């Protein structure tokens, strides 16, 4: 299941954003061009448990009320309020207990004046009963019970439709299927929903210098941190993420690997080889189908985006090409790959939430570049947020390890003073 281009190709969409020109492209223009060329994945019908974590493709309307019938909300005695309204500790009201009702009781029963039923929580309420008296307000009798305290009419009773009336919209298209929503759907009698599938994302690291984890870097060798981190990031974004591993700087090997992975991918992410040096194979091999752009983004100024494998009448597979530096690759994922994943999944909005926060420490930023700097954001007791900048630039990777936000400093900002207000993207770190 591949994404459906809106109009033209992803390659055209990227060029519409101005990529490929000599000037650095503003990030907002670039993203607008890329995302305009994408559509969410085709919907499918899933059982509600399997649908957890997916995005609804259409509104879900409840077929009936929740609760479906009047029932006891607590254990006690189902009675008529008019029979117990005069009860007092010194002058209890005595009622005959004419039966026991449990949650599995299904036959309708009716109360007559001066009687009650012993009921368990969840049991169908007797006709004409309008209160459940807690056992602690009685002598807890079995054949007859004395009620020492009155309670309000309706106490301990849940009426049909109290929570949700029939025909209520249980969830809107674009909402994630969460565990509580699964419960609401089940309680409403809904067993299947139409959702957008989670995108299948394949991650490939490229470079002759790469070695797998479990050893230390040595001259001529670099441990592949990127494919592991990007696979985890894609999974955190809601994708079914697959790490292929390391591909050497072999053109035929890369072409063959991409051909194989297109069969199972809704999105391919590569890392490494996006520069213009003699060893940057990815850029050379994919330049006919992928547009590589110089963006006004720091520390990730070079990104590639396009589609591969498309034929006449067949949509290609989107591909995002990220740089080889681990910190820059993760920033590139945040600014480009994650919004693409969210759009394919049908999520709305596709971007993370952001807040304004007071800066605790003065920082400098490269002129003409929009910097995404790791930061730690804290909510103040009296309202608002404060933000502490963490290591950025060439040390972005170590800064991200402790970050719960990304501080955004605009292209015209070369210094932000302590006490000033800055934008911070909230990172969802499930710790």
Coordinates of C-alpha atoms in Angstrom, one line a residue:
X1 CA 0.0 0.0 0.0
X2 CA 1.8 3.1 -1.2
X3 CA 0.9 6.7 -0.8
X4 CA -1.2 8.3 -3.5
X5 CA 0.2 11.5 -5.0
X6 CA -2.2 14.4 -5.0
X7 CA -1.1 15.8 -8.4
X8 CA 1.9 15.0 -10.4
X9 CA 4.9 13.3 -8.8
X10 CA 6.7 13.7 -5.5
X11 CA 9.6 14.8 -7.6
X12 CA 7.5 17.7 -9.0
X13 CA 6.2 18.5 -5.6
X14 CA 9.7 18.9 -4.2
X15 CA 10.7 21.1 -7.1
X16 CA 7.5 23.2 -6.6
X17 CA 9.0 24.0 -3.2
X18 CA 12.0 25.6 -4.8
X19 CA 14.4 22.8 -4.1
X20 CA 17.3 22.4 -6.5
X21 CA 18.0 26.1 -6.7
X22 CA 21.3 27.6 -5.5
X23 CA 19.7 29.6 -2.6
X24 CA 18.9 27.8 0.6
X25 CA 15.2 26.9 0.8
X26 CA 13.1 27.9 3.8
X27 CA 11.9 24.9 5.6
X28 CA 8.2 25.9 5.6
X29 CA 8.2 26.2 1.7
X30 CA 10.0 22.9 1.4
X31 CA 7.6 21.0 3.6
X32 CA 4.6 22.5 1.9
X33 CA 5.8 21.3 -1.4
X34 CA 6.6 17.8 -0.2
X35 CA 3.4 17.2 1.8
X36 CA 1.2 18.6 -0.9
X37 CA 2.2 15.7 -3.1
X38 CA 1.1 13.1 -0.6
X39 CA -2.2 11.5 0.4
X40 CA -2.9 9.1 3.3
X41 CA -2.7 5.4 2.7
X42 CA -5.9 3.6 1.5
X43 CA -8.2 2.7 4.4
X44 CA -9.0 -0.8 5.6
X45 CA -11.4 -2.4 8.0
X46 CA -9.8 -3.8 11.2
X47 CA -11.1 -5.4 14.4
X48 CA -11.0 -2.8 17.1
X49 CA -8.2 -4.4 19.1
X50 CA -6.0 -4.7 15.9
X51 CA -7.0 -1.1 15.1
X52 CA -5.3 0.2 18.3
X53 CA -2.6 2.8 17.4
X54 CA -4.1 3.5 14.0
X55 CA -5.9 6.6 12.8
X56 CA -9.6 6.5 12.0
X57 CA -10.4 7.1 8.3
X58 CA -14.1 8.0 9.0
X59 CA -16.3 9.2 11.8
X60 CA -17.6 6.4 14.1
X61 CA -21.3 6.8 15.2
X62 CA -22.7 4.8 18.1
X63 CA -25.5 2.5 17.1
X64 CA -27.2 2.6 20.5
X65 CA -27.0 4.2 23.9
X66 CA -24.2 3.7 26.5
X67 CA -25.2 2.2 28.9
X68 CA -27.5 0.1 26.8
X69 CA -30.0 -0.3 29.7
X70 CA -30.8 0.9 33.2
X71 CA -28.5 -0.9 35.7
X72 CA -27.2 -0.7 39.2
X73 CA -23.9 1.2 39.5
X74 CA -23.2 -0.2 42.9
X75 CA -24.0 -3.2 45.1
X76 CA -27.0 -2.7 47.4
X77 CA -30.7 -2.8 47.4
X78 CA -32.8 -1.6 44.5
X79 CA -35.8 0.3 45.9
X80 CA -38.4 2.9 45.2
X81 CA -37.3 6.3 46.5
X82 CA -40.8 7.0 47.8
X83 CA -40.5 4.0 50.1
X84 CA -37.3 5.1 51.8
X85 CA -37.6 8.9 51.8
X86 CA -38.7 9.0 55.4
X87 CA -36.0 6.7 56.8
X88 CA -34.1 7.9 59.9
X89 CA -31.5 6.2 62.2
X90 CA -34.1 6.0 65.0
X91 CA -37.0 5.2 62.7
X92 CA -35.8 2.9 59.9
X93 CA -37.9 1.8 57.0
X94 CA -38.4 -1.9 56.6
X95 CA -38.6 -3.5 53.1
X96 CA -39.2 -7.0 52.0
X97 CA -36.3 -8.4 49.9
X98 CA -38.1 -10.3 47.2
X99 CA -35.1 -11.6 45.2
X100 CA -31.5 -11.3 44.2
X101 CA -30.3 -9.8 40.9
X102 CA -26.8 -10.3 39.5
X103 CA -25.1 -8.8 36.5
X104 CA -26.1 -11.8 34.4
X105 CA -29.8 -11.5 35.3
X106 CA -31.8 -10.7 32.1
X107 CA -35.5 -11.2 32.9
X108 CA -37.3 -7.9 33.7
X109 CA -38.8 -7.7 37.1
X110 CA -41.1 -5.1 38.8
X111 CA -41.1 -3.7 42.3
X112 CA -44.2 -3.3 44.3
X113 CA -44.5 -0.8 47.2
X114 CA -42.7 -1.9 50.3
X115 CA -40.3 -4.3 48.5
X116 CA -36.8 -4.2 47.1
X117 CA -34.3 -6.5 45.4
X118 CA -30.7 -7.2 46.5
X119 CA -28.6 -6.2 43.4
X120 CA -25.1 -6.5 42.3
X121 CA -23.3 -3.7 40.3
X122 CA -24.2 -4.1 36.6
X123 CA -27.6 -5.8 37.3
X124 CA -30.6 -4.8 35.3
X125 CA -32.7 -2.4 37.4
X126 CA -36.2 -3.5 38.3
X127 CA -39.1 -1.6 36.7
X128 CA -40.2 1.3 39.0
X129 CA -36.9 1.1 41.1
X130 CA -35.2 4.5 41.1
X131 CA -32.5 4.2 43.8
X132 CA -29.9 1.7 45.0
X133 CA -29.4 1.9 48.7
X134 CA -25.7 1.1 49.7
X135 CA -25.4 -1.8 52.3
X136 CA -23.8 0.6 54.8
X137 CA -27.1 2.5 55.1
X138 CA -28.9 -0.7 56.1
X139 CA -28.8 -3.6 58.5
X140 CA -27.9 -5.8 55.4
X141 CA -30.8 -8.1 56.0
X142 CA -31.5 -11.0 53.6
X143 CA -35.3 -11.7 53.8
X144 CA -36.1 -8.2 54.9
X145 CA -33.9 -5.1 55.3
X146 CA -34.1 -2.0 57.4
X147 CA -33.0 1.2 55.8
X148 CA -31.5 3.7 58.3
X149 CA -30.7 6.6 56.0
X150 CA -32.5 8.0 52.9
X151 CA -30.5 8.7 49.8
X152 CA -31.1 10.9 46.8
X153 CA -33.4 9.7 44.0
X154 CA -31.3 8.1 41.3
X155 CA -28.4 7.3 43.6
X156 CA -26.5 4.2 42.5
X157 CA -28.4 4.0 39.2
X158 CA -27.0 4.4 35.7
X159 CA -29.7 5.1 33.1
X160 CA -29.6 4.0 29.5
X161 CA -27.8 6.7 27.5
X162 CA -26.4 8.5 30.5
X163 CA -22.9 8.5 29.1
X164 CA -23.6 8.4 25.3
X165 CA -26.9 8.7 23.6
X166 CA -27.8 6.6 20.5
X167 CA -26.3 8.2 17.4
X168 CA -23.5 10.0 19.2
X169 CA -20.3 10.5 17.3
X170 CA -17.8 8.4 19.3
X171 CA -14.7 9.6 17.5
X172 CA -13.9 11.7 14.5
X173 CA -11.9 10.8 11.4
X174 CA -8.2 11.6 12.1
X175 CA -8.4 10.5 15.8
X176 CA -6.0 7.8 17.0
X177 CA -7.6 4.6 18.3
X178 CA -6.5 4.6 22.0
X179 CA -7.3 1.9 24.6
X180 CA -10.1 4.0 26.1
X181 CA -11.6 4.5 22.7
X182 CA -11.4 0.7 22.1
X183 CA -13.4 0.3 25.3
X184 CA -16.0 2.8 24.2
X185 CA -16.3 1.1 20.8
X186 CA -16.8 -2.3 22.4
X187 CA -19.3 -1.0 24.9
X188 CA -21.3 0.5 22.0
X189 CA -21.4 -2.8 20.2
X190 CA -18.8 -1.9 17.5
X191 CA -16.4 -4.6 16.6
X192 CA -14.7 -3.2 13.5
X193 CA -13.6 0.3 12.4
X194 CA -12.2 1.8 9.2
X195 CA -8.7 3.1 9.8
X196 CA -5.6 4.1 7.9
X197 CA -2.9 1.4 8.2
X198 CA 0.3 2.2 10.0
X199 CA 2.9 3.0 7.3
X200 CA 5.6 0.4 6.7
X201 CA 8.9 2.2 6.9
X202 CA 12.2 0.6 5.8
X203 CA 15.5 2.1 7.1
X204 CA 18.8 1.7 5.3
X205 CA 22.2 2.9 6.4
X206 CA 24.8 3.4 3.6
X207 CA 28.6 3.7 3.6
X208 CA 31.7 1.6 3.3
X209 CA 33.0 2.9 6.6
X210 CA 30.0 1.6 8.6
X211 CA 30.2 -1.4 11.0
X212 CA 27.5 -2.8 13.1
X213 CA 27.0 -2.2 16.8
X214 CA 28.9 -4.1 19.4
X215 CA 32.3 -2.7 18.7
X216 CA 34.1 0.7 19.1
X217 CA 34.8 3.0 16.2
X218 CA 38.4 2.9 14.8
X219 CA 40.1 4.8 12.0
X220 CA 38.2 4.0 8.8
X221 CA 35.3 2.6 10.7
X222 CA 32.1 4.2 12.1
X223 CA 29.5 2.4 14.1
X224 CA 26.1 2.4 12.5
X225 CA 24.1 4.3 15.1
X226 CA 21.7 5.9 12.5
X227 CA 19.7 2.9 11.3
X228 CA 19.0 1.8 14.8
X229 CA 18.0 5.3 16.0
X230 CA 15.9 6.0 12.9
X231 CA 14.1 2.7 13.1
X232 CA 13.2 3.5 16.7
X233 CA 12.1 7.0 15.7
X234 CA 9.8 5.6 13.0
X235 CA 8.3 3.2 15.4
X236 CA 7.7 6.0 17.9
X237 CA 6.0 7.9 15.2
X238 CA 3.5 5.0 14.7
X239 CA 5.0 3.2 11.8
X240 CA 5.8 -0.5 11.3
X241 CA 9.6 0.1 11.1
X242 CA 12.1 -2.4 9.6
X243 CA 15.8 -2.0 9.9
X244 CA 17.5 -3.5 6.8
X245 CA 21.0 -2.7 8.1
X246 CA 24.1 -1.5 6.3
X247 CA 24.5 -1.1 2.5
X248 CA 28.1 -0.6 1.2
X249 CA 28.9 2.1 -1.3
X250 CA 28.1 -0.2 -4.2
X251 CA 25.7 1.3 -6.8
X252 CA 24.3 -2.1 -7.9
X253 CA 24.0 -3.3 -4.4
X254 CA 22.0 -0.2 -3.4
X255 CA 19.8 -0.5 -6.5
X256 CA 19.1 -4.1 -5.8
X257 CA 18.3 -3.5 -2.2
X258 CA 15.9 -0.7 -3.0
X259 CA 14.2 -2.8 -5.6
X260 CA 13.7 -5.6 -3.0
X261 CA 12.4 -3.2 -0.2
X262 CA 9.9 -1.4 -2.4
X263 CA 7.7 -4.5 -2.3
X264 CA 7.0 -4.1 1.4
X265 CA 7.5 -0.4 2.0
X266 CA 5.2 2.6 2.1
X267 CA 8.3 4.8 2.8
X268 CA 12.0 4.2 2.6
X269 CA 14.5 6.2 4.7
X270 CA 18.2 6.2 3.8
X271 CA 21.0 7.7 5.9
X272 CA 24.4 8.8 4.6
X273 CA 25.7 9.8 1.2
X274 CA 23.6 12.9 0.7
X275 CA 26.5 15.3 0.3
X276 CA 28.4 16.3 -2.9
X277 CA 31.7 14.6 -2.1
X278 CA 33.2 11.8 -4.2
X279 CA 32.0 9.1 -1.7
X280 CA 28.4 10.3 -1.5
X281 CA 26.9 7.5 -3.5
X282 CA 23.2 7.9 -2.6
X283 CA 23.0 11.4 -4.1
X284 CA 24.7 10.2 -7.3
X285 CA 22.6 7.0 -7.7
X286 CA 19.2 8.6 -6.9
X287 CA 19.6 12.0 -8.3
X288 CA 17.2 11.2 -11.3
X289 CA 14.3 10.4 -9.0
X290 CA 15.2 12.2 -5.7
X291 CA 15.6 16.0 -5.3
X292 CA 18.4 16.8 -2.9
X293 CA 17.9 20.2 -1.3
X294 CA 20.0 22.7 0.6
X295 CA 17.8 24.0 3.4
X296 CA 18.1 26.8 5.8
X297 CA 18.1 24.2 8.6
X298 CA 20.8 23.6 11.2
X299 CA 22.3 21.1 11.9
X300 CA 20.6 19.2 9.0
X301 CA 21.0 21.4 5.9
X302 CA 20.9 18.7 3.2
X303 CA 17.9 16.4 2.6
X304 CA 16.6 14.3 -0.3
X305 CA 13.1 13.5 -1.2
X306 CA 11.3 11.8 -4.1
X307 CA 9.8 8.6 -5.2
X308 CA 11.3 5.4 -6.7
X309 CA 9.9 2.5 -8.5
X310 CA 7.0 4.3 -10.1
X311 CA 5.7 3.2 -13.6
X312 CA 3.0 4.2 -15.9
X313 CA -0.2 4.2 -13.8
X314 CA 1.6 3.0 -10.7
X315 CA 2.5 5.1 -7.8
X316 CA 6.1 5.0 -6.7
X317 CA 7.4 4.6 -3.1
X318 CA 8.3 7.8 -1.3
X319 CA 11.9 8.0 -0.2
X320 CA 13.6 10.3 2.3
X321 CA 17.4 10.6 2.3
X322 CA 18.9 11.9 5.5
X323 CA 22.6 12.8 6.2
X324 CA 25.1 10.5 7.8
X325 CA 25.8 12.5 11.0
X326 CA 23.7 10.9 13.7
X327 CA 22.5 14.1 15.3
X328 CA 21.7 15.7 11.9
X329 CA 19.9 12.5 10.8
X330 CA 17.6 12.6 13.8
X331 CA 16.9 16.3 13.3
X332 CA 16.2 15.6 9.6
X333 CA 13.8 12.8 10.7
X334 CA 11.9 15.2 12.9
X335 CA 11.6 18.0 10.3
X336 CA 10.8 15.8 7.3
X337 CA 10.4 12.0 7.8
X338 CA 8.1 12.2 10.8
X339 CA 5.6 14.6 9.1
X340 CA 5.6 12.3 6.0
X341 CA 4.8 9.3 8.3
X342 CA 2.0 11.1 10.0
X343 CA 0.4 12.2 6.8
X344 CA 0.6 8.7 5.3
X345 CA -1.1 7.4 8.5
X346 CA -3.9 10.0 8.1
X347 CA -3.0 11.8 11.3
X348 CA -4.1 15.4 11.8
X349 CA -2.2 17.5 12.7
X350 CA 1.0 16.0 11.2
X351 CA 3.4 18.2 13.2
X352 CA 4.2 17.9 16.9
X353 CA 2.7 20.5 19.3
X354 CA 4.9 23.5 20.3
X355 CA 4.8 26.0 23.1
X356 CA 6.4 29.3 23.9
X357 CA 8.9 29.1 26.8
X358 CA 11.2 31.4 28.7
X359 CA 14.9 30.7 28.0
X360 CA 17.1 30.1 31.0
X361 CA 20.4 30.5 29.3
X362 CA 21.8 32.8 26.6
X363 CA 22.5 30.9 23.3
X364 CA 24.0 31.8 19.9
X365 CA 22.7 30.5 16.6
X366 CA 24.1 30.5 13.0
X367 CA 23.0 33.4 10.9
X368 CA 20.6 32.6 8.1
X369 CA 19.7 29.2 9.5
X370 CA 16.7 27.9 11.4
X371 CA 18.3 26.0 14.2
X372 CA 16.7 23.0 16.0
X373 CA 18.5 22.7 19.3
X374 CA 17.9 20.0 21.9
X375 CA 16.4 21.4 25.0
X376 CA 14.7 20.4 28.3
X377 CA 11.4 22.1 28.9
X378 CA 9.7 22.4 32.3
X379 CA 6.2 23.5 33.1
X380 CA 6.1 26.2 35.7
X381 CA 3.9 25.9 38.8
X382 CA 2.2 29.2 38.1
X383 CA 1.7 28.5 34.4
X384 CA 3.9 28.7 31.3
X385 CA 7.2 27.0 30.5
X386 CA 10.9 27.4 30.9
X387 CA 13.5 25.9 28.6
X388 CA 17.1 24.9 29.2
X389 CA 19.2 24.6 26.0
X390 CA 21.2 21.4 25.7
X391 CA 24.2 20.5 23.5
X392 CA 23.6 21.3 19.9
X393 CA 25.5 21.8 16.6
X394 CA 28.1 19.0 16.3
X395 CA 27.0 17.6 19.7
X396 CA 23.3 17.4 18.8
X397 CA 23.2 13.6 19.3
X398 CA 24.3 13.8 23.0
X399 CA 21.9 16.7 23.5
X400 CA 19.0 14.7 22.1
X401 CA 19.5 11.9 24.6
X402 CA 18.4 14.2 27.4
X403 CA 16.0 16.4 25.5
X404 CA 12.2 16.5 25.8
X405 CA 11.9 19.3 23.4
X406 CA 13.5 21.0 20.4
X407 CA 14.1 24.7 20.7
X408 CA 13.6 26.5 17.4
X409 CA 15.7 29.6 16.6
X410 CA 14.7 31.4 13.4
X411 CA 16.9 32.4 10.5
X412 CA 17.3 36.0 11.7
X413 CA 18.3 35.0 15.3
X414 CA 22.0 35.0 16.0
X415 CA 21.7 35.3 19.7
X416 CA 18.8 34.7 22.1
X417 CA 19.2 36.1 25.6
X418 CA 18.3 34.5 28.9
X419 CA 14.8 35.5 29.8
X420 CA 13.6 35.9 26.2
X421 CA 10.8 33.8 24.8
X422 CA 11.4 31.1 22.2
X423 CA 9.4 28.4 20.4
X424 CA 9.9 24.8 21.6
X425 CA 8.6 21.7 19.9
X426 CA 7.4 19.1 22.4
X427 CA 9.0 15.7 22.0
X428 CA 7.0 12.7 23.2
X429 CA 9.5 10.8 25.3
X430 CA 7.7 7.9 27.0
X431 CA 10.0 7.5 30.0

